[in-house]
XYZ file of C-alpha atoms in Angstrom:
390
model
C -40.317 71.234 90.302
C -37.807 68.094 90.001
C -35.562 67.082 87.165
C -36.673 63.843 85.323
C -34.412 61.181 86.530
C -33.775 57.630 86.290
C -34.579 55.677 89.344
C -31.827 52.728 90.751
C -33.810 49.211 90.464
C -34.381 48.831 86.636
C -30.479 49.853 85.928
C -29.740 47.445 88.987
C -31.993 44.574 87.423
C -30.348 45.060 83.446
C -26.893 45.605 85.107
C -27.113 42.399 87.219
C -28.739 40.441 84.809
C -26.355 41.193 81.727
C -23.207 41.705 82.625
C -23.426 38.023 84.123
C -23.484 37.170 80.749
C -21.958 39.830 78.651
C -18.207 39.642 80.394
C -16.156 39.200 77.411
C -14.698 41.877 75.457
C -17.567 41.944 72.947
C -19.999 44.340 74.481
C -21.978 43.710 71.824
C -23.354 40.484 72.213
C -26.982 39.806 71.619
C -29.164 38.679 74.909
C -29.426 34.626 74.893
C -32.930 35.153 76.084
C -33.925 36.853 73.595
C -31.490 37.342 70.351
C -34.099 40.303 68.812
C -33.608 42.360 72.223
C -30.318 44.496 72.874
C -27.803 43.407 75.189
C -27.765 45.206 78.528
C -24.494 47.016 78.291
C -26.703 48.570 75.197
C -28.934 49.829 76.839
C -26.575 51.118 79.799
C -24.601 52.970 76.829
C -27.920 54.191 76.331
C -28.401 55.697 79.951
C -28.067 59.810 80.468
C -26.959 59.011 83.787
C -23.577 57.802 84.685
C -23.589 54.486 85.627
C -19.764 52.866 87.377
C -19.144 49.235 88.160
C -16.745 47.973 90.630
C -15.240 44.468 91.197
C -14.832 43.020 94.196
C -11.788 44.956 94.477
C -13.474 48.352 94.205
C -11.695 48.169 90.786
C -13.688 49.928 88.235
C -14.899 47.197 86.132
C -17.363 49.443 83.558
C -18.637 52.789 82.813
C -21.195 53.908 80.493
C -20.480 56.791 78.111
C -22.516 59.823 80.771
C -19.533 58.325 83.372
C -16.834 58.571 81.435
C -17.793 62.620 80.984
C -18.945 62.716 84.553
C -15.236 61.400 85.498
C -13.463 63.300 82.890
C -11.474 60.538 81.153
C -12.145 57.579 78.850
C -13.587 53.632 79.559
C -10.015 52.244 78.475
C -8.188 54.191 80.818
C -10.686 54.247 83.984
C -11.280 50.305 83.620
C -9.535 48.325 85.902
C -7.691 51.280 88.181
C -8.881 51.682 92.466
C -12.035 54.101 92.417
C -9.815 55.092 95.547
C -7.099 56.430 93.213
C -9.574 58.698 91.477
C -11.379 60.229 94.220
C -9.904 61.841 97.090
C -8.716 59.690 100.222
C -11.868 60.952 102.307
C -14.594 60.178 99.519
C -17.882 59.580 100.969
C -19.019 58.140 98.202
C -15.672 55.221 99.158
C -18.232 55.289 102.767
C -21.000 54.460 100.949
C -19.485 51.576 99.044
C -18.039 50.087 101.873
C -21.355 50.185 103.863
C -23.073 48.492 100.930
C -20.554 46.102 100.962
C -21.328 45.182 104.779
C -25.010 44.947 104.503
C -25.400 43.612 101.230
C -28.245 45.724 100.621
C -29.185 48.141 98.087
C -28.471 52.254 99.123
C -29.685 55.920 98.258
C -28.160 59.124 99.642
C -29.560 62.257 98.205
C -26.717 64.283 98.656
C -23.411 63.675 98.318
C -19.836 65.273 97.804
C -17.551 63.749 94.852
C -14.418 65.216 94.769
C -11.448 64.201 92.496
C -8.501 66.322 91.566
C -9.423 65.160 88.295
C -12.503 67.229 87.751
C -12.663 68.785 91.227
C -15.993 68.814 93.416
C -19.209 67.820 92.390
C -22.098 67.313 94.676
C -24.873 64.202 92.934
C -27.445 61.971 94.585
C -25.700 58.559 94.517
C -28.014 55.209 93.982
C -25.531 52.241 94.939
C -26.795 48.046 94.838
C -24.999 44.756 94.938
C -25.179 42.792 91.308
C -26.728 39.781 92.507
C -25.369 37.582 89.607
C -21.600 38.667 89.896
C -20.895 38.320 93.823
C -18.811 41.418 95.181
C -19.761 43.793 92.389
C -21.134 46.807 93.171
C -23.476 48.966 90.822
C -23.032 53.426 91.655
C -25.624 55.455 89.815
C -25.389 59.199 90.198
C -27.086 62.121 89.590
C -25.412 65.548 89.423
C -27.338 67.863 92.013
C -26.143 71.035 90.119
C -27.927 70.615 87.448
C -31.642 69.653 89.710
C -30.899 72.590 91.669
C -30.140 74.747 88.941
C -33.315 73.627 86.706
C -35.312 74.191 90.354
C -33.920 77.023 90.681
C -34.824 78.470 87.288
C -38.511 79.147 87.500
C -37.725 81.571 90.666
C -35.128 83.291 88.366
C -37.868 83.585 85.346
C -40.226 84.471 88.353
C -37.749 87.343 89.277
C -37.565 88.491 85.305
C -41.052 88.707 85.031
C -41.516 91.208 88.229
C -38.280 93.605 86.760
C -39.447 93.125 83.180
C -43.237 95.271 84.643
C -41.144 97.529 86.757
C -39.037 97.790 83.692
C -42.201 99.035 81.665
C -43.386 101.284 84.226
C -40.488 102.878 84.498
C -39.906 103.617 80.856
C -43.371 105.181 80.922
C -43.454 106.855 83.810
C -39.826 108.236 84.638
C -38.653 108.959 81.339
C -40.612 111.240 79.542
C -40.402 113.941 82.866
C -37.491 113.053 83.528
C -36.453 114.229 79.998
C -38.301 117.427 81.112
C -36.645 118.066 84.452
C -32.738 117.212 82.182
C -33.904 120.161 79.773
C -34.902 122.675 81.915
C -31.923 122.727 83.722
C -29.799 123.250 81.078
C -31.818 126.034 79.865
C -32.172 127.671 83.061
C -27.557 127.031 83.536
C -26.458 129.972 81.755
C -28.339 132.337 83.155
C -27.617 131.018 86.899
C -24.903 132.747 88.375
C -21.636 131.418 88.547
C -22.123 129.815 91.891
C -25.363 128.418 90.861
C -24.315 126.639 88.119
C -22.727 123.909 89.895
C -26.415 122.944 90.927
C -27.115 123.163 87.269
C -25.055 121.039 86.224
C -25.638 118.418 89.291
C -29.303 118.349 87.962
C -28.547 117.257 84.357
C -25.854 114.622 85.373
C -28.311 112.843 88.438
C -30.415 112.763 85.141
C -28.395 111.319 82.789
C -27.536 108.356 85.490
C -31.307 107.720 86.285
C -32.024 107.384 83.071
C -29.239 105.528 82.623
C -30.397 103.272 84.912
C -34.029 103.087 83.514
C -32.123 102.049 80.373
C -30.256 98.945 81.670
C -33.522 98.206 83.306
C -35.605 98.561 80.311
C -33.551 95.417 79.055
C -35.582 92.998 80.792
C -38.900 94.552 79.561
C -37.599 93.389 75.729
C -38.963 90.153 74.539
C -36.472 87.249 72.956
C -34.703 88.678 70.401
C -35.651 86.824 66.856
C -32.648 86.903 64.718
C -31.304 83.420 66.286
C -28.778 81.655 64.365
C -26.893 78.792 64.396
C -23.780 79.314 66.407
C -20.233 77.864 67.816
C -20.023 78.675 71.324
C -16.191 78.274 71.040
C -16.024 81.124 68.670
C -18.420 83.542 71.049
C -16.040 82.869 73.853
C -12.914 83.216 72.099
C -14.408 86.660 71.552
C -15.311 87.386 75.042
C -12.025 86.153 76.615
C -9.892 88.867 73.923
C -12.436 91.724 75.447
C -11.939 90.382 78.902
C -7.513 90.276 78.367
C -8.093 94.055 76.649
C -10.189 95.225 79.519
C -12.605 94.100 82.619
C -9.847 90.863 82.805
C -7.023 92.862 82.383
C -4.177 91.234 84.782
C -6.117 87.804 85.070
C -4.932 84.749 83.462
C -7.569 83.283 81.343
C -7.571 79.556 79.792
C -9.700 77.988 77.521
C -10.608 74.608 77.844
C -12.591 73.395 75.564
C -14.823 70.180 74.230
C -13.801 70.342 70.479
C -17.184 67.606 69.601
C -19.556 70.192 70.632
C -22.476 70.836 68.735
C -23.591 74.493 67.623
C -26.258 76.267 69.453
C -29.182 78.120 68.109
C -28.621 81.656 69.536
C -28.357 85.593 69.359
C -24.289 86.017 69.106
C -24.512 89.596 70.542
C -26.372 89.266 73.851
C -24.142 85.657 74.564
C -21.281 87.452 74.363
C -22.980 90.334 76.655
C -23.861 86.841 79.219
C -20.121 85.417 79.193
C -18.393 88.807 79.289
C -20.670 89.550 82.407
C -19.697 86.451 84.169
C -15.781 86.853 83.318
C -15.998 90.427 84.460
C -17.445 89.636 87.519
C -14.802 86.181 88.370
C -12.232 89.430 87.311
C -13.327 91.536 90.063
C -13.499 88.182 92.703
C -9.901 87.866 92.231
C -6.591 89.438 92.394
C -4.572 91.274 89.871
C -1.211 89.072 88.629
C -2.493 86.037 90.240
C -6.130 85.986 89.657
C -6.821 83.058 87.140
C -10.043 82.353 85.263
C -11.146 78.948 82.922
C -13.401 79.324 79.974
C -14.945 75.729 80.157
C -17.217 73.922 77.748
C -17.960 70.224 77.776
C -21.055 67.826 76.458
C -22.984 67.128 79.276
C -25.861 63.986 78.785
C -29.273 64.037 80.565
C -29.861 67.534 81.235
C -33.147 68.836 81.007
C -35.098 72.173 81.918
C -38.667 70.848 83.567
C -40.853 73.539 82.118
C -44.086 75.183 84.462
C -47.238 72.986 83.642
C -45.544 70.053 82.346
C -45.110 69.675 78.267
C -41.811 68.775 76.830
C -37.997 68.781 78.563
C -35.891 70.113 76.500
C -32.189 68.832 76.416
C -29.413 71.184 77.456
C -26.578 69.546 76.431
C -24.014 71.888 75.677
C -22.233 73.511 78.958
C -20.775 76.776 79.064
C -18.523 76.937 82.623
C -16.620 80.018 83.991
C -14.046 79.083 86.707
C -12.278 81.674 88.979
C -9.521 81.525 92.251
C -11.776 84.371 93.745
C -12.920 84.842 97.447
C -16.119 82.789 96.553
C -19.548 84.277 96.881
C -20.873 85.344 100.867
C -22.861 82.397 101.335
C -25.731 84.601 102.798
C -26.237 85.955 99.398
C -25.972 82.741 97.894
C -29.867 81.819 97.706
C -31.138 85.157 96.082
C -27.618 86.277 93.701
C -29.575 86.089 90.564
C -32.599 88.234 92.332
C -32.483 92.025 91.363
C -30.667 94.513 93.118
C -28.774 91.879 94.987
C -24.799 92.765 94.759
C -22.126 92.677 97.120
C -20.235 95.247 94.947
C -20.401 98.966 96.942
C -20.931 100.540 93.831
C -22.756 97.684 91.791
C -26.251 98.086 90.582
C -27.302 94.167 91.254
C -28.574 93.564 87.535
C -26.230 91.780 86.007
C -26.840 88.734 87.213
C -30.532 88.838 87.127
C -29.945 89.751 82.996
C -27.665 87.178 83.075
C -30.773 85.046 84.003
C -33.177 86.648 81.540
C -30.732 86.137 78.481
C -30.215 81.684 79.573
C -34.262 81.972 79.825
C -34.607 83.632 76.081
C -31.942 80.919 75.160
C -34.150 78.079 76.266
C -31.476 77.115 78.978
C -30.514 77.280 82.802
C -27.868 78.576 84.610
C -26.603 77.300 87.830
C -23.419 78.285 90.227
C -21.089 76.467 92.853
C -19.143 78.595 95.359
C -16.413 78.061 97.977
C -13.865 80.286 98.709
C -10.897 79.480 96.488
C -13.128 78.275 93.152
C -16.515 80.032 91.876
C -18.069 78.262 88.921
C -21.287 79.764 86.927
C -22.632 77.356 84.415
C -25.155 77.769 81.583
C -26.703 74.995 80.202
C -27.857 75.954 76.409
C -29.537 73.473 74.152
C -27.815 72.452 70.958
C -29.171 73.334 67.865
C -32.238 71.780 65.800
C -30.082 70.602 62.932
C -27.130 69.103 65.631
């Protein structure tokens, strides 16, 4: 399963085409061709995928409205400066450029690091070509691989869900009801144990309590999507979550907000998002270290993505991203490929579910969530889609 994506040559033949004619600080300017069709800087406005000019100069020369997110600041200031003084010194996408620039040809690399201190590391699928009417221009298309592998990666998470949420029912059947049996008869039977009996007594009724406690955080994933949706701020469900995390699982960390104040509301259930995001800042709390341990509540509009469903039908968008940010020790990278699995934890005394409910509450949400890890900077990101009536 593959995210829908735009492919290089018919945003290489509009770009090359219209800008030849469109250079003048009107970007609105009809087509000569054709007055009744839009102009081509239009129609790369139009583009969910960020789209980046550069001059002869490697001088950023345009950017389209998905690039000026992508880069984190806005056309007016990005036009004009070194691409070289965004990115950092070793850039291979600054490789790629220059090899374009040799050959003259048209180039493709499916995976490739951007990093900027601007917006810090990103790894995208880069589509580069020469603009055949403005000699020494350069046209970079990219595509954000977190988001394909985190919308590839979401049918093996629902897949997971779907095993627990049987086990789930099974369980609830099959272990509680005796188990409520075996929890009563030994504290009948306590009192009349002697003293040094008692002790095993006791031990019964509390291994009890914390399988069925158990059971119980299990039996989560065997509940359907909750109904009572309603239309939401996200900004005001994590303002929520980061007080709880100061007053207790984040005690000790620094936590920042940093927030996109033109986001849309969501269509949601307020009480299991905060249950998501307080699960995800407790767990960058215990990656990190008391007094310097420092965590970033991020939300920002992102543009073109969409959740390929199983058996085709409609992609919805999932505009509105929802980013936690720690300093942590990063996530083992041999756990990397199965964290949002079941029972998977690194945590000696953890019971491996968050993460997979994590999973099942994006899934009833209608969204995705995706993670980057290296040591130094661990960042979980749900992608929710904005409400009907945004």
């Amino acid at each position: 399963m593959r995210a829908r994506t735009a492919t290089l040559i018919p945003v290489r033949a509009v770009a090359a085409r219209d800008l030849a004619y469109d250079a003048g600080p009107d970007n609105g300017l009809p087509n000569p061709a054709n007055p009744q069709l839009p102009s081509g800087l239009d129609l790369i406005e139009a583009l969910p995928l960020p789209l980046i000019a550069l001059d002869d100069l490697d001088c950023i020369g345009m950017v389209n409205g998905a690039a000026e997110q992508f880069l984190g600041a806005s056309a007016a200031h990005l036009r004009g400066r070194a691409l070289a003084e965004i990115l950092v010194g070793d850039s291979p996408l600054l490789t790629l450029i220059h090899q374009v620039r040799q050959d003259g040809v048209a180039l493709s690399e499916e995976a490739c690091v951007v990093e900027s201190p601007r917006f810090g590391r990103r790894e995208a699928a880069v589509d580069l070509a020469p603009l055949a009417n403005r000699p020494g221009w350069i046209a970079v298309v990219l595509r954000e691989r977190l988001i394909a592998r985190g919308l590839d990666r979401q049918a093996q998470q629902q897949g997971a869900v779907r095993s627990l949420n049987a086990m789930a029912a099974l369980l609830a059947h099959e272990i509680k009801n005796p188990l409520s049996g075996i929890r009563g008869a030994a504290q009948l039977i306590e009192p009349d144990l002697p003293p040094g009996r008692q002790m095993l007594a006791s031990l019964i009724r509390e291994e009890a309590d914390r399988i069925r406690g158990l059971v119980d955080r299990m039996e989560m994933f065997a509940q359907a999507a909750p109904a009572a949706f309603s239309a939401l701020n996200i900004h005001e469900v994590l303002d929520h979550v980061r007080r709880l995390g100061e007053a207790g699982v984040a005690a000790e960390r620094s936590i920042v907000a940093d927030y996109d104040p033109s986001l849309p509301s969501l269509n949601g259930h307020r009480d299991l998002l905060v249950q998501l995001f307080l699960n995800l800042v407790k767990n960058a709390a215990e990656a990190t270290q008391p007094k310097t341990g420092r965590i970033r509540l991020i939300t920002r509009y992102r543009q073109g993505a969409k959740l390929t469903r199983p058996g085709g039908g409609a992609a919805p968008h999932l505009p509105l991203a929802v980013s936690i940010e720690d300093n942590g020790a990063g996530v083992p990278e041999a756990m990397q490929a199965r964290l949002f699995d079941p029972f998977v934890t690194s945590k000696p005394t953890g019971k491996g579910l968050g993460l997979a409910l994590a999973a099942k509450i994006v899934a009833d949400h209608g969204g995705a969530i995706e993670f980057e890890s290296v040591p130094g900077r661990t960042v979980f990101t749900v992608l929710l889609p904005a409400a009907p009536e945004s």
